[in-house]
Amino acid sequence: MLINNNFFISLISRIISIAKEKGVKLGRPKVITPPTTSYLLNKYINYKKTNNETVKLIN
């Protein structure tokens, strides 16, 4: 028995809307980056810091 694709999509959409009404949070949480992220990223991109040095500075 084949399931109609439109039926399946509408069913999933309804399940998601019910979950949101109940307050279920979907998706990935936002990542909080340190304030020096852009500075360190620019140093890394311009080859002034290596990957290992940058990771040590972030942690």
CSV table of N, CA, C and O in Angstrom, one decimal:
chain,number,residue,atom,x,y,z
A,1,MET,N,0.8,-1.2,0.0
A,1,MET,CA,0.0,0.0,0.0
A,1,MET,C,0.9,1.2,0.0
A,1,MET,O,1.7,1.4,0.9
A,2,LEU,N,0.7,2.1,-1.0
A,2,LEU,CA,1.4,3.3,-1.1
A,2,LEU,C,0.8,4.4,-0.3
A,2,LEU,O,-0.5,4.6,-0.3
A,3,ILE,N,1.5,5.2,0.3
A,3,ILE,CA,1.0,6.4,1.1
A,3,ILE,C,1.1,7.6,0.2
A,3,ILE,O,2.2,7.8,-0.4
A,4,ASN,N,0.0,8.4,0.1
A,4,ASN,CA,0.0,9.6,-0.7
A,4,ASN,C,1.1,10.6,-0.1
A,4,ASN,O,1.0,10.8,1.1
A,5,ASN,N,2.0,11.1,-0.9
A,5,ASN,CA,3.0,12.0,-0.4
A,5,ASN,C,2.4,13.2,0.2
A,5,ASN,O,2.9,13.7,1.2
A,6,ASN,N,1.4,13.8,-0.4
A,6,ASN,CA,0.8,15.0,0.2
A,6,ASN,C,0.2,14.7,1.6
A,6,ASN,O,0.2,15.5,2.5
A,7,PHE,N,-0.4,13.5,1.7
A,7,PHE,CA,-1.0,13.2,3.0
A,7,PHE,C,0.1,13.0,4.1
A,7,PHE,O,-0.1,13.5,5.2
A,8,PHE,N,1.2,12.4,3.7
A,8,PHE,CA,2.3,12.3,4.6
A,8,PHE,C,2.9,13.6,5.1
A,8,PHE,O,3.1,13.8,6.2
A,9,ILE,N,3.0,14.5,4.1
A,9,ILE,CA,3.6,15.9,4.4
A,9,ILE,C,2.6,16.6,5.3
A,9,ILE,O,3.0,17.2,6.3
A,10,SER,N,1.3,16.5,5.1
A,10,SER,CA,0.4,17.2,5.9
A,10,SER,C,0.3,16.6,7.3
A,10,SER,O,0.1,17.3,8.3
A,11,LEU,N,0.5,15.3,7.4
A,11,LEU,CA,0.5,14.7,8.7
A,11,LEU,C,1.7,15.1,9.5
A,11,LEU,O,1.5,15.4,10.7
A,12,ILE,N,2.8,15.1,8.9
A,12,ILE,CA,4.0,15.6,9.6
A,12,ILE,C,3.9,17.0,10.0
A,12,ILE,O,4.2,17.4,11.2
A,13,SER,N,3.3,17.9,9.2
A,13,SER,CA,3.1,19.3,9.5
A,13,SER,C,2.2,19.4,10.7
A,13,SER,O,2.4,20.3,11.6
A,14,ARG,N,1.2,18.6,10.7
A,14,ARG,CA,0.2,18.7,11.8
A,14,ARG,C,0.9,18.2,13.1
A,14,ARG,O,0.7,18.9,14.2
A,15,ILE,N,1.7,17.2,13.1
A,15,ILE,CA,2.4,16.7,14.3
A,15,ILE,C,3.3,17.8,14.8
A,15,ILE,O,3.4,18.0,16.0
A,16,ILE,N,4.0,18.5,13.9
A,16,ILE,CA,5.0,19.5,14.3
A,16,ILE,C,4.2,20.7,14.9
A,16,ILE,O,4.6,21.2,16.0
A,17,SER,N,3.1,21.1,14.4
A,17,SER,CA,2.3,22.2,14.9
A,17,SER,C,1.7,21.8,16.3
A,17,SER,O,1.7,22.7,17.2
A,18,ILE,N,1.3,20.6,16.5
A,18,ILE,CA,0.8,20.2,17.8
A,18,ILE,C,2.0,20.2,18.8
A,18,ILE,O,1.8,20.7,20.0
A,19,ALA,N,3.2,19.8,18.4
A,19,ALA,CA,4.3,19.8,19.3
A,19,ALA,C,4.7,21.2,19.7
A,19,ALA,O,5.0,21.5,20.9
A,20,LYS,N,4.6,22.1,18.7
A,20,LYS,CA,4.9,23.5,19.0
A,20,LYS,C,3.9,24.2,20.0
A,20,LYS,O,4.2,24.9,20.8
A,21,GLU,N,2.6,23.8,19.8
A,21,GLU,CA,1.6,24.3,20.7
A,21,GLU,C,1.8,23.8,22.1
A,21,GLU,O,1.5,24.5,23.1
A,22,LYS,N,2.4,22.6,22.3
A,22,LYS,CA,2.7,22.1,23.6
A,22,LYS,C,4.0,22.6,24.2
A,22,LYS,O,4.4,22.3,25.3
A,23,GLY,N,4.7,23.4,23.4
A,23,GLY,CA,6.0,24.0,23.9
A,23,GLY,C,7.2,23.2,23.6
A,23,GLY,O,8.3,23.5,24.2
A,24,VAL,N,7.1,22.2,22.8
A,24,VAL,CA,8.3,21.4,22.4
A,24,VAL,C,9.2,22.3,21.5
A,24,VAL,O,8.8,22.8,20.6
A,25,LYS,N,10.5,22.3,21.9
A,25,LYS,CA,11.4,23.1,21.1
A,25,LYS,C,12.1,22.2,20.1
A,25,LYS,O,12.6,21.1,20.4
A,26,LEU,N,12.0,22.6,18.8
A,26,LEU,CA,12.5,21.8,17.7
A,26,LEU,C,13.8,22.5,17.2
A,26,LEU,O,13.9,23.7,17.2
A,27,GLY,N,14.7,21.7,16.6
A,27,GLY,CA,15.9,22.2,16.0
A,27,GLY,C,17.0,22.3,17.0
A,27,GLY,O,16.9,22.0,18.2
A,28,ARG,N,18.2,22.8,16.5
A,28,ARG,CA,19.4,22.9,17.3
A,28,ARG,C,19.3,24.2,18.1
A,28,ARG,O,18.8,25.2,17.6
A,29,PRO,N,19.8,24.2,19.4
A,29,PRO,CA,19.9,25.4,20.1
A,29,PRO,C,20.9,26.4,19.5
A,29,PRO,O,21.9,25.9,18.9
A,30,LYS,N,20.8,27.7,19.8
A,30,LYS,CA,21.7,28.6,19.3
A,30,LYS,C,23.0,28.5,20.0
A,30,LYS,O,23.0,28.3,21.2
A,31,VAL,N,24.1,28.6,19.3
A,31,VAL,CA,25.4,28.5,19.9
A,31,VAL,C,25.9,29.9,20.4
A,31,VAL,O,25.8,30.9,19.7
A,32,ILE,N,26.3,29.9,21.6
A,32,ILE,CA,26.9,31.2,22.2
A,32,ILE,C,28.4,31.1,22.0
A,32,ILE,O,29.1,30.3,22.5
A,33,THR,N,28.9,32.1,21.2
A,33,THR,CA,30.3,32.1,21.0
A,33,THR,C,31.0,33.1,21.9
A,33,THR,O,30.4,34.1,22.3
A,34,PRO,N,32.3,32.9,22.2
A,34,PRO,CA,33.0,33.9,23.0
A,34,PRO,C,33.1,35.2,22.2
A,34,PRO,O,33.1,35.3,21.0
A,35,PRO,N,33.3,36.3,23.0
A,35,PRO,CA,33.4,37.6,22.3
A,35,PRO,C,34.6,37.8,21.4
A,35,PRO,O,34.6,38.6,20.5
A,36,THR,N,35.6,36.9,21.6
A,36,THR,CA,36.8,37.0,20.7
A,36,THR,C,36.8,36.2,19.5
A,36,THR,O,37.8,36.0,18.8
A,37,THR,N,35.6,35.6,19.2
A,37,THR,CA,35.5,34.7,18.1
A,37,THR,C,35.9,35.3,16.7
A,37,THR,O,36.7,34.7,16.0
A,38,SER,N,35.4,36.5,16.4
A,38,SER,CA,35.7,37.0,15.1
A,38,SER,C,37.2,37.4,15.0
A,38,SER,O,37.8,37.2,14.0
A,39,TYR,N,37.8,37.9,16.1
A,39,TYR,CA,39.2,38.2,16.1
A,39,TYR,C,40.1,36.9,15.9
A,39,TYR,O,41.0,36.9,15.0
A,40,LEU,N,39.7,35.8,16.6
A,40,LEU,CA,40.5,34.6,16.4
A,40,LEU,C,40.3,34.0,15.0
A,40,LEU,O,41.2,33.4,14.4
A,41,LEU,N,39.1,34.1,14.5
A,41,LEU,CA,38.8,33.6,13.2
A,41,LEU,C,39.6,34.3,12.1
A,41,LEU,O,40.1,33.7,11.2
A,42,ASN,N,39.6,35.6,12.2
A,42,ASN,CA,40.4,36.4,11.3
A,42,ASN,C,41.9,36.0,11.3
A,42,ASN,O,42.6,35.9,10.3
A,43,LYS,N,42.4,35.8,12.5
A,43,LYS,CA,43.8,35.4,12.7
A,43,LYS,C,44.1,34.0,12.0
A,43,LYS,O,45.1,33.8,11.4
A,44,TYR,N,43.1,33.1,12.2
A,44,TYR,CA,43.2,31.8,11.7
A,44,TYR,C,43.1,31.8,10.1
A,44,TYR,O,43.9,31.2,9.4
A,45,ILE,N,42.2,32.6,9.6
A,45,ILE,CA,42.0,32.7,8.2
A,45,ILE,C,43.3,33.3,7.5
A,45,ILE,O,43.7,32.9,6.4
A,46,ASN,N,43.9,34.2,8.2
A,46,ASN,CA,45.1,34.9,7.6
A,46,ASN,C,46.4,34.2,7.9
A,46,ASN,O,47.4,34.8,7.8
A,47,TYR,N,46.3,33.0,8.4
A,47,TYR,CA,47.4,32.1,8.7
A,47,TYR,C,48.4,32.7,9.7
A,47,TYR,O,49.5,32.4,9.8
A,48,LYS,N,47.8,33.5,10.7
A,48,LYS,CA,48.6,34.0,11.7
A,48,LYS,C,48.5,33.1,13.0
A,48,LYS,O,49.3,33.2,13.9
A,49,LYS,N,47.5,32.2,13.0
A,49,LYS,CA,47.4,31.3,14.1
A,49,LYS,C,47.1,29.9,13.5
A,49,LYS,O,46.4,29.8,12.5
A,50,THR,N,47.6,28.9,14.1
A,50,THR,CA,47.3,27.5,13.6
A,50,THR,C,46.0,27.1,14.2
A,50,THR,O,45.4,27.7,15.1
A,51,ASN,N,45.5,25.9,13.7
A,51,ASN,CA,44.2,25.4,14.3
A,51,ASN,C,44.4,25.1,15.8
A,51,ASN,O,43.5,25.4,16.6
A,52,ASN,N,45.5,24.4,16.1
A,52,ASN,CA,45.7,24.1,17.5
A,52,ASN,C,45.8,25.3,18.4
A,52,ASN,O,45.3,25.3,19.5
A,53,GLU,N,46.5,26.3,18.0
A,53,GLU,CA,46.6,27.6,18.8
A,53,GLU,C,45.3,28.2,19.0
A,53,GLU,O,45.0,28.7,20.1
A,54,THR,N,44.5,28.2,17.9
A,54,THR,CA,43.2,28.9,18.0
A,54,THR,C,42.3,28.1,19.0
A,54,THR,O,41.6,28.7,19.8
A,55,VAL,N,42.3,26.8,18.9
A,55,VAL,CA,41.4,26.0,19.8
A,55,VAL,C,41.8,26.2,21.3
A,55,VAL,O,41.0,26.3,22.1
A,56,LYS,N,43.1,26.3,21.5
A,56,LYS,CA,43.6,26.5,22.9
A,56,LYS,C,43.2,27.9,23.4
A,56,LYS,O,42.8,28.0,24.6
A,57,LEU,N,43.1,28.9,22.5
A,57,LEU,CA,42.7,30.2,23.0
A,57,LEU,C,41.2,30.2,23.2
A,57,LEU,O,40.8,31.0,24.1
A,58,ILE,N,40.4,29.5,22.5
A,58,ILE,CA,39.0,29.5,22.7
A,58,ILE,C,38.6,28.8,24.0
A,58,ILE,O,37.8,29.2,24.7
A,59,ASN,N,39.3,27.7,24.3
A,59,ASN,CA,39.0,26.9,25.5
A,59,ASN,C,39.7,27.7,26.7
A,59,ASN,O,39.5,27.7,27.7
